[in-house]
């Protein structure tokens, strides 16, 4: 069931209705605020907030895609190792069975 959560992003307060855990939403809001501050750098007054949000969203999206890419690489490595181990075990079982006959 959706709950209302009050969050603060870059100094502005928002009320959201969400099914996510409030703590997760607050952590996301804090992360977005920090990313916006990094994008703004020392020039926080002259950069329009919409522009900061768009640049921050692009940075976060780039991080997400990089994480997905790394996850896929790890999954592929695990699958390859699993196949290699399975083949090794099957070969050893076959060797044992052959030596017993």
JSON list of C-alpha atoms in Angstrom, two decimals:
[
{"chain": "A", "resi": 1, "resn": "UNK", "atom": "CA", "xyz": [0.00, 0.00, 0.00]},
{"chain": "A", "resi": 2, "resn": "UNK", "atom": "CA", "xyz": [1.32, 3.43, -0.95]},
{"chain": "A", "resi": 3, "resn": "UNK", "atom": "CA", "xyz": [2.60, 5.65, 1.85]},
{"chain": "A", "resi": 4, "resn": "UNK", "atom": "CA", "xyz": [3.28, 9.36, 1.87]},
{"chain": "A", "resi": 5, "resn": "UNK", "atom": "CA", "xyz": [6.92, 10.28, 2.32]},
{"chain": "A", "resi": 6, "resn": "UNK", "atom": "CA", "xyz": [8.30, 13.78, 2.81]},
{"chain": "A", "resi": 7, "resn": "UNK", "atom": "CA", "xyz": [11.68, 14.32, 1.19]},
{"chain": "A", "resi": 8, "resn": "UNK", "atom": "CA", "xyz": [14.00, 17.21, 0.54]},
{"chain": "A", "resi": 9, "resn": "UNK", "atom": "CA", "xyz": [15.81, 17.55, -2.78]},
{"chain": "A", "resi": 10, "resn": "UNK", "atom": "CA", "xyz": [18.28, 20.37, -3.26]},
{"chain": "A", "resi": 11, "resn": "UNK", "atom": "CA", "xyz": [16.62, 22.45, -0.56]},
{"chain": "A", "resi": 12, "resn": "UNK", "atom": "CA", "xyz": [13.04, 21.96, -1.71]},
{"chain": "A", "resi": 13, "resn": "UNK", "atom": "CA", "xyz": [10.55, 19.78, 0.11]},
{"chain": "A", "resi": 14, "resn": "UNK", "atom": "CA", "xyz": [8.32, 17.30, -1.69]},
{"chain": "A", "resi": 15, "resn": "UNK", "atom": "CA", "xyz": [5.65, 14.87, -0.60]},
{"chain": "A", "resi": 16, "resn": "UNK", "atom": "CA", "xyz": [5.56, 11.59, -2.49]},
{"chain": "A", "resi": 17, "resn": "UNK", "atom": "CA", "xyz": [3.12, 8.73, -2.44]},
{"chain": "A", "resi": 18, "resn": "UNK", "atom": "CA", "xyz": [5.07, 5.51, -2.95]},
{"chain": "A", "resi": 19, "resn": "UNK", "atom": "CA", "xyz": [5.12, 1.78, -2.31]},
{"chain": "A", "resi": 20, "resn": "UNK", "atom": "CA", "xyz": [8.87, 1.90, -1.66]},
{"chain": "A", "resi": 21, "resn": "UNK", "atom": "CA", "xyz": [10.32, 1.96, 1.83]},
{"chain": "A", "resi": 22, "resn": "UNK", "atom": "CA", "xyz": [10.56, 5.55, 3.15]},
{"chain": "A", "resi": 23, "resn": "UNK", "atom": "CA", "xyz": [14.24, 5.08, 4.03]},
{"chain": "A", "resi": 24, "resn": "UNK", "atom": "CA", "xyz": [15.04, 4.05, 0.45]},
{"chain": "A", "resi": 25, "resn": "UNK", "atom": "CA", "xyz": [13.20, 7.08, -0.94]},
{"chain": "A", "resi": 26, "resn": "UNK", "atom": "CA", "xyz": [15.04, 9.38, 1.48]},
{"chain": "A", "resi": 27, "resn": "UNK", "atom": "CA", "xyz": [18.39, 7.86, 0.47]},
{"chain": "A", "resi": 28, "resn": "UNK", "atom": "CA", "xyz": [17.52, 8.37, -3.21]},
{"chain": "A", "resi": 29, "resn": "UNK", "atom": "CA", "xyz": [16.54, 11.98, -2.56]},
{"chain": "A", "resi": 30, "resn": "UNK", "atom": "CA", "xyz": [19.80, 12.59, -0.69]},
{"chain": "A", "resi": 31, "resn": "UNK", "atom": "CA", "xyz": [21.78, 11.00, -3.52]},
{"chain": "A", "resi": 32, "resn": "UNK", "atom": "CA", "xyz": [20.03, 13.16, -6.09]},
{"chain": "A", "resi": 33, "resn": "UNK", "atom": "CA", "xyz": [20.67, 16.29, -4.00]},
{"chain": "A", "resi": 34, "resn": "UNK", "atom": "CA", "xyz": [24.36, 15.44, -3.64]},
{"chain": "A", "resi": 35, "resn": "UNK", "atom": "CA", "xyz": [24.66, 14.75, -7.37]},
{"chain": "A", "resi": 36, "resn": "UNK", "atom": "CA", "xyz": [22.99, 18.08, -8.13]},
{"chain": "A", "resi": 37, "resn": "UNK", "atom": "CA", "xyz": [25.46, 19.84, -5.80]},
{"chain": "A", "resi": 38, "resn": "UNK", "atom": "CA", "xyz": [28.37, 18.16, -7.58]},
{"chain": "A", "resi": 39, "resn": "UNK", "atom": "CA", "xyz": [26.99, 19.18, -10.97]},
{"chain": "A", "resi": 40, "resn": "UNK", "atom": "CA", "xyz": [26.48, 22.76, -9.79]},
{"chain": "A", "resi": 41, "resn": "UNK", "atom": "CA", "xyz": [29.95, 22.97, -8.29]},
{"chain": "A", "resi": 42, "resn": "UNK", "atom": "CA", "xyz": [30.58, 26.40, -6.84]},
{"chain": "A", "resi": 43, "resn": "UNK", "atom": "CA", "xyz": [28.10, 28.09, -9.20]},
{"chain": "A", "resi": 44, "resn": "UNK", "atom": "CA", "xyz": [24.86, 27.19, -7.39]},
{"chain": "A", "resi": 45, "resn": "UNK", "atom": "CA", "xyz": [22.95, 30.42, -7.94]},
{"chain": "A", "resi": 46, "resn": "UNK", "atom": "CA", "xyz": [23.13, 30.96, -11.70]},
{"chain": "A", "resi": 47, "resn": "UNK", "atom": "CA", "xyz": [22.43, 27.43, -12.94]},
{"chain": "A", "resi": 48, "resn": "UNK", "atom": "CA", "xyz": [18.69, 26.80, -13.42]},
{"chain": "A", "resi": 49, "resn": "UNK", "atom": "CA", "xyz": [17.43, 24.00, -11.20]},
{"chain": "A", "resi": 50, "resn": "UNK", "atom": "CA", "xyz": [15.86, 22.12, -14.13]},
{"chain": "A", "resi": 51, "resn": "UNK", "atom": "CA", "xyz": [19.25, 22.05, -15.84]},
{"chain": "A", "resi": 52, "resn": "UNK", "atom": "CA", "xyz": [20.87, 20.70, -12.65]},
{"chain": "A", "resi": 53, "resn": "UNK", "atom": "CA", "xyz": [18.21, 17.99, -12.39]},
{"chain": "A", "resi": 54, "resn": "UNK", "atom": "CA", "xyz": [18.73, 16.95, -16.02]},
{"chain": "A", "resi": 55, "resn": "UNK", "atom": "CA", "xyz": [22.52, 16.82, -15.68]},
{"chain": "A", "resi": 56, "resn": "UNK", "atom": "CA", "xyz": [22.25, 14.96, -12.36]},
{"chain": "A", "resi": 57, "resn": "UNK", "atom": "CA", "xyz": [19.81, 12.49, -13.92]},
{"chain": "A", "resi": 58, "resn": "UNK", "atom": "CA", "xyz": [22.23, 11.90, -16.80]},
{"chain": "A", "resi": 59, "resn": "UNK", "atom": "CA", "xyz": [25.09, 11.28, -14.36]},
{"chain": "A", "resi": 60, "resn": "UNK", "atom": "CA", "xyz": [22.98, 8.85, -12.34]},
{"chain": "A", "resi": 61, "resn": "UNK", "atom": "CA", "xyz": [21.78, 7.09, -15.50]},
{"chain": "A", "resi": 62, "resn": "UNK", "atom": "CA", "xyz": [25.40, 6.71, -16.66]},
{"chain": "A", "resi": 63, "resn": "UNK", "atom": "CA", "xyz": [26.31, 5.18, -13.29]},
{"chain": "A", "resi": 64, "resn": "UNK", "atom": "CA", "xyz": [23.34, 2.81, -13.54]},
{"chain": "A", "resi": 65, "resn": "UNK", "atom": "CA", "xyz": [24.32, 1.66, -17.03]},
{"chain": "A", "resi": 66, "resn": "UNK", "atom": "CA", "xyz": [27.92, 1.11, -15.91]},
{"chain": "A", "resi": 67, "resn": "UNK", "atom": "CA", "xyz": [26.71, -0.98, -12.96]},
{"chain": "A", "resi": 68, "resn": "UNK", "atom": "CA", "xyz": [24.45, -3.03, -15.24]},
{"chain": "A", "resi": 69, "resn": "UNK", "atom": "CA", "xyz": [27.34, -3.60, -17.65]},
{"chain": "A", "resi": 70, "resn": "UNK", "atom": "CA", "xyz": [29.62, -4.77, -14.83]},
{"chain": "A", "resi": 71, "resn": "UNK", "atom": "CA", "xyz": [26.87, -7.02, -13.45]},
{"chain": "A", "resi": 72, "resn": "UNK", "atom": "CA", "xyz": [26.38, -8.61, -16.87]},
{"chain": "A", "resi": 73, "resn": "UNK", "atom": "CA", "xyz": [30.13, -9.18, -17.19]},
{"chain": "A", "resi": 74, "resn": "UNK", "atom": "CA", "xyz": [30.22, -10.89, -13.78]},
{"chain": "A", "resi": 75, "resn": "UNK", "atom": "CA", "xyz": [27.22, -13.05, -14.68]},
{"chain": "A", "resi": 76, "resn": "UNK", "atom": "CA", "xyz": [28.92, -14.11, -17.92]},
{"chain": "A", "resi": 77, "resn": "UNK", "atom": "CA", "xyz": [32.12, -14.96, -16.04]},
{"chain": "A", "resi": 78, "resn": "UNK", "atom": "CA", "xyz": [30.21, -16.99, -13.46]},
{"chain": "A", "resi": 79, "resn": "UNK", "atom": "CA", "xyz": [28.31, -18.85, -16.17]},
{"chain": "A", "resi": 80, "resn": "UNK", "atom": "CA", "xyz": [31.55, -19.65, -18.03]},
{"chain": "A", "resi": 81, "resn": "UNK", "atom": "CA", "xyz": [33.22, -20.88, -14.83]},
{"chain": "A", "resi": 82, "resn": "UNK", "atom": "CA", "xyz": [30.17, -22.96, -13.98]},
{"chain": "A", "resi": 83, "resn": "UNK", "atom": "CA", "xyz": [30.25, -24.63, -17.38]},
{"chain": "A", "resi": 84, "resn": "UNK", "atom": "CA", "xyz": [34.00, -25.28, -17.07]},
{"chain": "A", "resi": 85, "resn": "UNK", "atom": "CA", "xyz": [33.63, -26.77, -13.58]},
{"chain": "A", "resi": 86, "resn": "UNK", "atom": "CA", "xyz": [30.67, -28.91, -14.66]},
{"chain": "A", "resi": 87, "resn": "UNK", "atom": "CA", "xyz": [32.63, -30.25, -17.64]},
{"chain": "A", "resi": 88, "resn": "UNK", "atom": "CA", "xyz": [35.64, -30.95, -15.41]},
{"chain": "A", "resi": 89, "resn": "UNK", "atom": "CA", "xyz": [33.51, -32.86, -12.90]},
{"chain": "A", "resi": 90, "resn": "UNK", "atom": "CA", "xyz": [31.77, -34.83, -15.65]},
{"chain": "A", "resi": 91, "resn": "UNK", "atom": "CA", "xyz": [35.17, -35.75, -17.16]},
{"chain": "A", "resi": 92, "resn": "UNK", "atom": "CA", "xyz": [36.46, -36.93, -13.77]},
{"chain": "A", "resi": 93, "resn": "UNK", "atom": "CA", "xyz": [33.31, -38.98, -13.17]},
{"chain": "A", "resi": 94, "resn": "UNK", "atom": "CA", "xyz": [33.71, -40.51, -16.62]},
{"chain": "A", "resi": 95, "resn": "UNK", "atom": "CA", "xyz": [37.39, -41.31, -15.88]},
{"chain": "A", "resi": 96, "resn": "UNK", "atom": "CA", "xyz": [36.46, -42.96, -12.58]},
{"chain": "A", "resi": 97, "resn": "UNK", "atom": "CA", "xyz": [33.69, -44.99, -14.21]},
{"chain": "A", "resi": 98, "resn": "UNK", "atom": "CA", "xyz": [36.05, -46.08, -17.02]},
{"chain": "A", "resi": 99, "resn": "UNK", "atom": "CA", "xyz": [38.75, -47.19, -14.58]},
{"chain": "A", "resi": 100, "resn": "UNK", "atom": "CA", "xyz": [36.26, -49.27, -12.60]},
{"chain": "A", "resi": 101, "resn": "UNK", "atom": "CA", "xyz": [35.19, -51.29, -15.65]}
]
